Coordinates of N, CA, C and O in Angstrom, one line a residue:
X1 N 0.8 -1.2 0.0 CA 0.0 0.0 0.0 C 0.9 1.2 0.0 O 0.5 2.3 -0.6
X2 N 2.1 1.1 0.7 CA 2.7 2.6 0.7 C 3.2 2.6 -0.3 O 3.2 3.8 -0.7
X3 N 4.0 1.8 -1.5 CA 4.3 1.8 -3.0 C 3.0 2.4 -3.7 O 3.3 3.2 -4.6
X4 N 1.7 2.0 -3.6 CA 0.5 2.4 -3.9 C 0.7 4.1 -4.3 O 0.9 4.7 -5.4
X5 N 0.4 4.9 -2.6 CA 0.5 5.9 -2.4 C 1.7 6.4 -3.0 O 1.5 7.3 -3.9
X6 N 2.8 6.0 -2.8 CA 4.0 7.0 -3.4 C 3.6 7.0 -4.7 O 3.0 8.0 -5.2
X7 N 3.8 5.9 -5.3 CA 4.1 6.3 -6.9 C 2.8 6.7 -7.5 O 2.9 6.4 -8.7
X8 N 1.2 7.4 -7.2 CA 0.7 7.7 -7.5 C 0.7 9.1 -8.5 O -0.3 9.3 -9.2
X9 N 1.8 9.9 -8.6 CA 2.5 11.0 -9.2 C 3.4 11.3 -9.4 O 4.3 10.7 -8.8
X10 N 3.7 12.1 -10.0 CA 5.4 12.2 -10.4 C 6.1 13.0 -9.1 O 7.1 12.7 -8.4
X11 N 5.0 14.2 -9.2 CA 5.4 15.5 -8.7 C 5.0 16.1 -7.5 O 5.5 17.0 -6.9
X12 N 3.7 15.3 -7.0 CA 2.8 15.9 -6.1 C 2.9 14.8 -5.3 O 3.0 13.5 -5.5
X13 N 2.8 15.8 -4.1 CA 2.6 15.1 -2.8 C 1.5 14.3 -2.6 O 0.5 14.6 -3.2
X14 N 1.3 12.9 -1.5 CA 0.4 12.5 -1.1 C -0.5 13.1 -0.5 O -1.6 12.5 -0.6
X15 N -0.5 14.1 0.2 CA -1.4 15.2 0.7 C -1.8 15.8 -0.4 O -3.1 15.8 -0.4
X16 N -1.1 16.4 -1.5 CA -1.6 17.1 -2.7 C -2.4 16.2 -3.6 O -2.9 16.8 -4.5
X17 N -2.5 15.0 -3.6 CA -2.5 14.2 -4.3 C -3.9 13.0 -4.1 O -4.2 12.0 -4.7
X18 N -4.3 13.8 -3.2 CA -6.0 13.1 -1.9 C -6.8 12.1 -3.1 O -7.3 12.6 -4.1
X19 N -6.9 10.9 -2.7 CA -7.5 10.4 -2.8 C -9.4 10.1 -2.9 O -10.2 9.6 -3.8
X20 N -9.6 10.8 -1.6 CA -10.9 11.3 -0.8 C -11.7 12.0 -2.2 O -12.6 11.5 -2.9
X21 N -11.0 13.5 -2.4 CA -11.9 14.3 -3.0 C -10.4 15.2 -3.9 O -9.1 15.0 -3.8
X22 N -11.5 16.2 -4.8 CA -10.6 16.8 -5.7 C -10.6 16.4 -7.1 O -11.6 15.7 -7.6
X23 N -9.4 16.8 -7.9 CA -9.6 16.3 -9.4 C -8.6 14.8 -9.3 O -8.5 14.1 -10.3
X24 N -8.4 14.7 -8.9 CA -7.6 13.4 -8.6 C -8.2 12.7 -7.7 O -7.5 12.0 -6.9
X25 N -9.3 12.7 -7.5 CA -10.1 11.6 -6.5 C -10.1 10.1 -7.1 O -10.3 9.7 -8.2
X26 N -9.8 9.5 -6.3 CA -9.7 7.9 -6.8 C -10.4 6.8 -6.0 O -9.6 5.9 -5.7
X27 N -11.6 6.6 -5.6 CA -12.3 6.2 -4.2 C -11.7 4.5 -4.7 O -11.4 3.9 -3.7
X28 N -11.6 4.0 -5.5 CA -10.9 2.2 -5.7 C -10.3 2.3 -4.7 O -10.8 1.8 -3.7
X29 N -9.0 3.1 -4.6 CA -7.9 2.8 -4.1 C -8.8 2.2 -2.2 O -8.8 1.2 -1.5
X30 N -9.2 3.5 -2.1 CA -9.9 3.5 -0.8 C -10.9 1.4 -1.1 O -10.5 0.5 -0.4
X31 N -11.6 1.2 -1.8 CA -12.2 -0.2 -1.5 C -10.9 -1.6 -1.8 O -10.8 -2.8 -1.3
X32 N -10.1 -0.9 -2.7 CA -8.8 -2.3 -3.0 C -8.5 -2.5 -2.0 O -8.6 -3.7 -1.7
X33 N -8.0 -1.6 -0.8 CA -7.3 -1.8 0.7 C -7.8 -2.9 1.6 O -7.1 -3.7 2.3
X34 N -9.0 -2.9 1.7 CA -9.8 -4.1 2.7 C -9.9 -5.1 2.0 O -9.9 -6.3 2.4
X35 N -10.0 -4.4 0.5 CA -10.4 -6.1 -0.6 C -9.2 -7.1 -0.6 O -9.4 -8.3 -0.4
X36 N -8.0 -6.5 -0.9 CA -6.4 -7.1 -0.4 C -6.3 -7.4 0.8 O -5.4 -8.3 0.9
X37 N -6.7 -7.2 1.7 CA -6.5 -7.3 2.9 C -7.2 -8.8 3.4 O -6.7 -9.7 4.0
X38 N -8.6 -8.5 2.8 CA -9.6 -9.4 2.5 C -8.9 -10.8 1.9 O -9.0 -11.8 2.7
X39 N -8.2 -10.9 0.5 CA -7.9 -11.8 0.0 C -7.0 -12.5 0.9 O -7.0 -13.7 1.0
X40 N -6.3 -11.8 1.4 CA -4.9 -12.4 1.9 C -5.7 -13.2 2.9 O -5.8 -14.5 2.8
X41 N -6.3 -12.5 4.1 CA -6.8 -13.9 5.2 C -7.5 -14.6 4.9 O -8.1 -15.4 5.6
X42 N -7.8 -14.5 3.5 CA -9.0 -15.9 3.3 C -8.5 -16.8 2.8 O -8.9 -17.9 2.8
X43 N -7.2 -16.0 1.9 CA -6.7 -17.1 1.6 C -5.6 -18.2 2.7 O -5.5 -19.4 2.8
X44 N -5.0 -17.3 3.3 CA -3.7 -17.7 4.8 C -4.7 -18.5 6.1 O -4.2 -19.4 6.8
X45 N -6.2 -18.0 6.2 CA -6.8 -18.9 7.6 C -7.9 -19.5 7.3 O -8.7 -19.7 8.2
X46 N -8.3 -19.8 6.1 CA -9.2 -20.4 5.6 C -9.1 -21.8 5.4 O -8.9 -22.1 4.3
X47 N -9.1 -22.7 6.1 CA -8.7 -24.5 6.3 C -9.1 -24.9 4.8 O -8.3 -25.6 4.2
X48 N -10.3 -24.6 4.3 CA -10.5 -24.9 2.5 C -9.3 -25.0 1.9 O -8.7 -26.0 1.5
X49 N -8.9 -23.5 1.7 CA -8.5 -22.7 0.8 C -6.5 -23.3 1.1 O -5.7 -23.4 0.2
X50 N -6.3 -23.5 2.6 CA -5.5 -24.1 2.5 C -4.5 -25.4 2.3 O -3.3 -25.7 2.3
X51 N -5.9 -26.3 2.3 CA -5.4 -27.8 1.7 C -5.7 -27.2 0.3 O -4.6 -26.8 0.2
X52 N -6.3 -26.8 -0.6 CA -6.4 -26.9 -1.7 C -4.8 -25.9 -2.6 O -4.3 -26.2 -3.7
X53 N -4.5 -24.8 -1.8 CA -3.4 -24.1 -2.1 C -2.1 -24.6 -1.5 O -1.1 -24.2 -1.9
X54 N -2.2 -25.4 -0.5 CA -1.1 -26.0 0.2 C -0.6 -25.1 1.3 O 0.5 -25.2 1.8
X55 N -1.3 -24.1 1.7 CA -0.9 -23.2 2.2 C -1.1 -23.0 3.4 O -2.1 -23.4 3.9
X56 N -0.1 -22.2 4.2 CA -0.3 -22.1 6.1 C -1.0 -21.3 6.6 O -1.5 -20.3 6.2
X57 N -1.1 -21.9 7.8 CA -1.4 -20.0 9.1 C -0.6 -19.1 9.2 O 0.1 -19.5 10.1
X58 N -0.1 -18.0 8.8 CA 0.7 -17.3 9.0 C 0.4 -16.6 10.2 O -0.7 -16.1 10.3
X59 N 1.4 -16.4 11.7 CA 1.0 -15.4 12.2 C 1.0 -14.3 12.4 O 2.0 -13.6 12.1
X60 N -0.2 -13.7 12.9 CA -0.4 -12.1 13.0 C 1.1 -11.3 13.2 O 1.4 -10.5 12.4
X61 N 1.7 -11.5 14.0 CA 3.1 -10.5 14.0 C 3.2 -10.2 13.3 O 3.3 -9.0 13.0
X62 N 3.4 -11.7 11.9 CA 4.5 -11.0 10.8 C 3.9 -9.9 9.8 O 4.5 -9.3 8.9
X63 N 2.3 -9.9 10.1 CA 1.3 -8.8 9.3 C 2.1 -7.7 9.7 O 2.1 -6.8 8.8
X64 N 2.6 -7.4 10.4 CA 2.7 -5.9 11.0 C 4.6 -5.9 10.7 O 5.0 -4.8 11.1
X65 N 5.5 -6.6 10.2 CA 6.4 -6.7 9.7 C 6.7 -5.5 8.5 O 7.8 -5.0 8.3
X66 N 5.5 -5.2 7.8 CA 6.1 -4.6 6.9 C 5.8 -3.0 6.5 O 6.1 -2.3 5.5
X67 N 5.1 -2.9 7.9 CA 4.3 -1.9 7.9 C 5.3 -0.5 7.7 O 5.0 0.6 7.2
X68 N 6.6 -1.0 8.4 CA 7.2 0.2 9.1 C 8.2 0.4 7.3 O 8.7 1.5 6.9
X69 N 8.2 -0.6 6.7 CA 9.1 -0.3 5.5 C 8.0 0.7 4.3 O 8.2 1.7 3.6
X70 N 6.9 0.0 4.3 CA 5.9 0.7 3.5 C 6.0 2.6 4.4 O 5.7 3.6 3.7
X71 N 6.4 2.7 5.3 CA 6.6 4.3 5.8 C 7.7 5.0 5.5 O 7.8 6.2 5.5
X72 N 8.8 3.9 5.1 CA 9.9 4.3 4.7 C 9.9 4.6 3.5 O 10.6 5.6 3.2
X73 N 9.3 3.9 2.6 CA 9.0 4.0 1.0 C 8.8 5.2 1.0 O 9.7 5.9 0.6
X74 N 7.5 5.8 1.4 CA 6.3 6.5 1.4 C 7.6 8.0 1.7 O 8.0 8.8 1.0
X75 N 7.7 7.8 3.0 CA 8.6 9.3 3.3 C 9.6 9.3 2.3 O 9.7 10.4 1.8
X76 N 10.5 8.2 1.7 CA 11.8 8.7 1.2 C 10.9 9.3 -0.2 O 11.0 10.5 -0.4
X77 N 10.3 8.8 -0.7 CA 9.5 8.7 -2.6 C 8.9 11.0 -1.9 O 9.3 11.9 -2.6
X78 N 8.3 11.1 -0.7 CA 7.9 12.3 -0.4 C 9.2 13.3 -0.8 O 9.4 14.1 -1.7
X79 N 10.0 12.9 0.2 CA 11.1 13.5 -0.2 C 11.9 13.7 -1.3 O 12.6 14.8 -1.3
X80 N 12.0 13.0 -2.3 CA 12.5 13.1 -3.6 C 11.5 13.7 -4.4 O 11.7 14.3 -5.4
X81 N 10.4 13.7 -3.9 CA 9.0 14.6 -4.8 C 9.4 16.5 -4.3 O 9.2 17.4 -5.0
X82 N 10.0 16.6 -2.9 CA 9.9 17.7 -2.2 C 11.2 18.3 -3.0 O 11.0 19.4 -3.5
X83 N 12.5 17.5 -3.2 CA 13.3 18.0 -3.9 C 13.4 18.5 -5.3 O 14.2 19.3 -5.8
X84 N 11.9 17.7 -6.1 CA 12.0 17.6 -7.4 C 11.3 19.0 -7.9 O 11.6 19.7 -8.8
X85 N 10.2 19.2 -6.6 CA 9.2 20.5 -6.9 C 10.2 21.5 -6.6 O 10.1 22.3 -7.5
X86 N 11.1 21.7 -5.8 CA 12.1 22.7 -5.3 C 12.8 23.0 -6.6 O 12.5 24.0 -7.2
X87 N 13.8 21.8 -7.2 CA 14.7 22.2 -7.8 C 14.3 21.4 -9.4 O 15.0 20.5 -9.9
X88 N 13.2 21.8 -10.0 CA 12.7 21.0 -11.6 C 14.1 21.1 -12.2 O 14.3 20.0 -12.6
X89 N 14.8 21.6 -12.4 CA 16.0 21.2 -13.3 C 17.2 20.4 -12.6 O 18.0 19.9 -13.4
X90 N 17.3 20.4 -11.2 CA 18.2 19.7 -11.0 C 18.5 18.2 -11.5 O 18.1 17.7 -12.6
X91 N 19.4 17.5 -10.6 CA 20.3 16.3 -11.3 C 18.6 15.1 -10.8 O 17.8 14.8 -11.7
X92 N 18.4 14.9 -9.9 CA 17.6 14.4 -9.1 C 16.1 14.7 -10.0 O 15.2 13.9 -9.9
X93 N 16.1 15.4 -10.4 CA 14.4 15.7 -11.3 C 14.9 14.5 -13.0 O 14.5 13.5 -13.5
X94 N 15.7 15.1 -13.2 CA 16.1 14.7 -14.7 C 16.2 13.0 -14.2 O 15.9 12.3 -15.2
X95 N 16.4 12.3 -13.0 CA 16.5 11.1 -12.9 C 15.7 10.4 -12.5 O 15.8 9.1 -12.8
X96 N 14.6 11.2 -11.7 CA 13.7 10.8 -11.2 C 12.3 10.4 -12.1 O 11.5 11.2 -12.5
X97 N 12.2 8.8 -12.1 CA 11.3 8.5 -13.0 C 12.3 8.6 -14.5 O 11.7 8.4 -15.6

């Protein structure tokens, strides 16, 4: 999800960039979130779904494993967007993307 959000624009921030409302409103994004979220436990704790996929219980901890990297994405991609609007001709605009 935070790859989602970052790369949603070249140039504009995720705050500039709202989802919610505006000319760039996108309400999917908002129903994909639970729908993914959805897929995943039904497919991971669903006893069906896992003799037929071969597949385990995963535990809850490791849900929350990746939360903190999806923040890192999100701020660094912010910050290279904050550099890009600052300085459009710099080395970092021309590379970016």
């Amino acid at each position: 999800w935070g790859n989602m959000f970052a790369t949603r624009t070249r140039r504009l921030s995720v705050f500039q960039q709202n989802p919610l409302w505006g000319p760039t409103r996108n309400l999917r994004l908002l129903f994909a979130i639970p729908f993914t979220l959805g897929v995943v436990f039904l497919f991971c704790y669903v006893g069906w779904f896992n003799r037929i996929f071969g597949t385990a219980n995963i535990p809850v901890a490791f849900f929350f494993i990746p939360i903190p990297f999806a923040v890192v994405i999100v701020a660094l991609d912010e910050i290279r967007k904050l550099v890009v609007r600052t300085y459009p001709n710099g080395i970092l605009a021309r590379i970016a993307w």
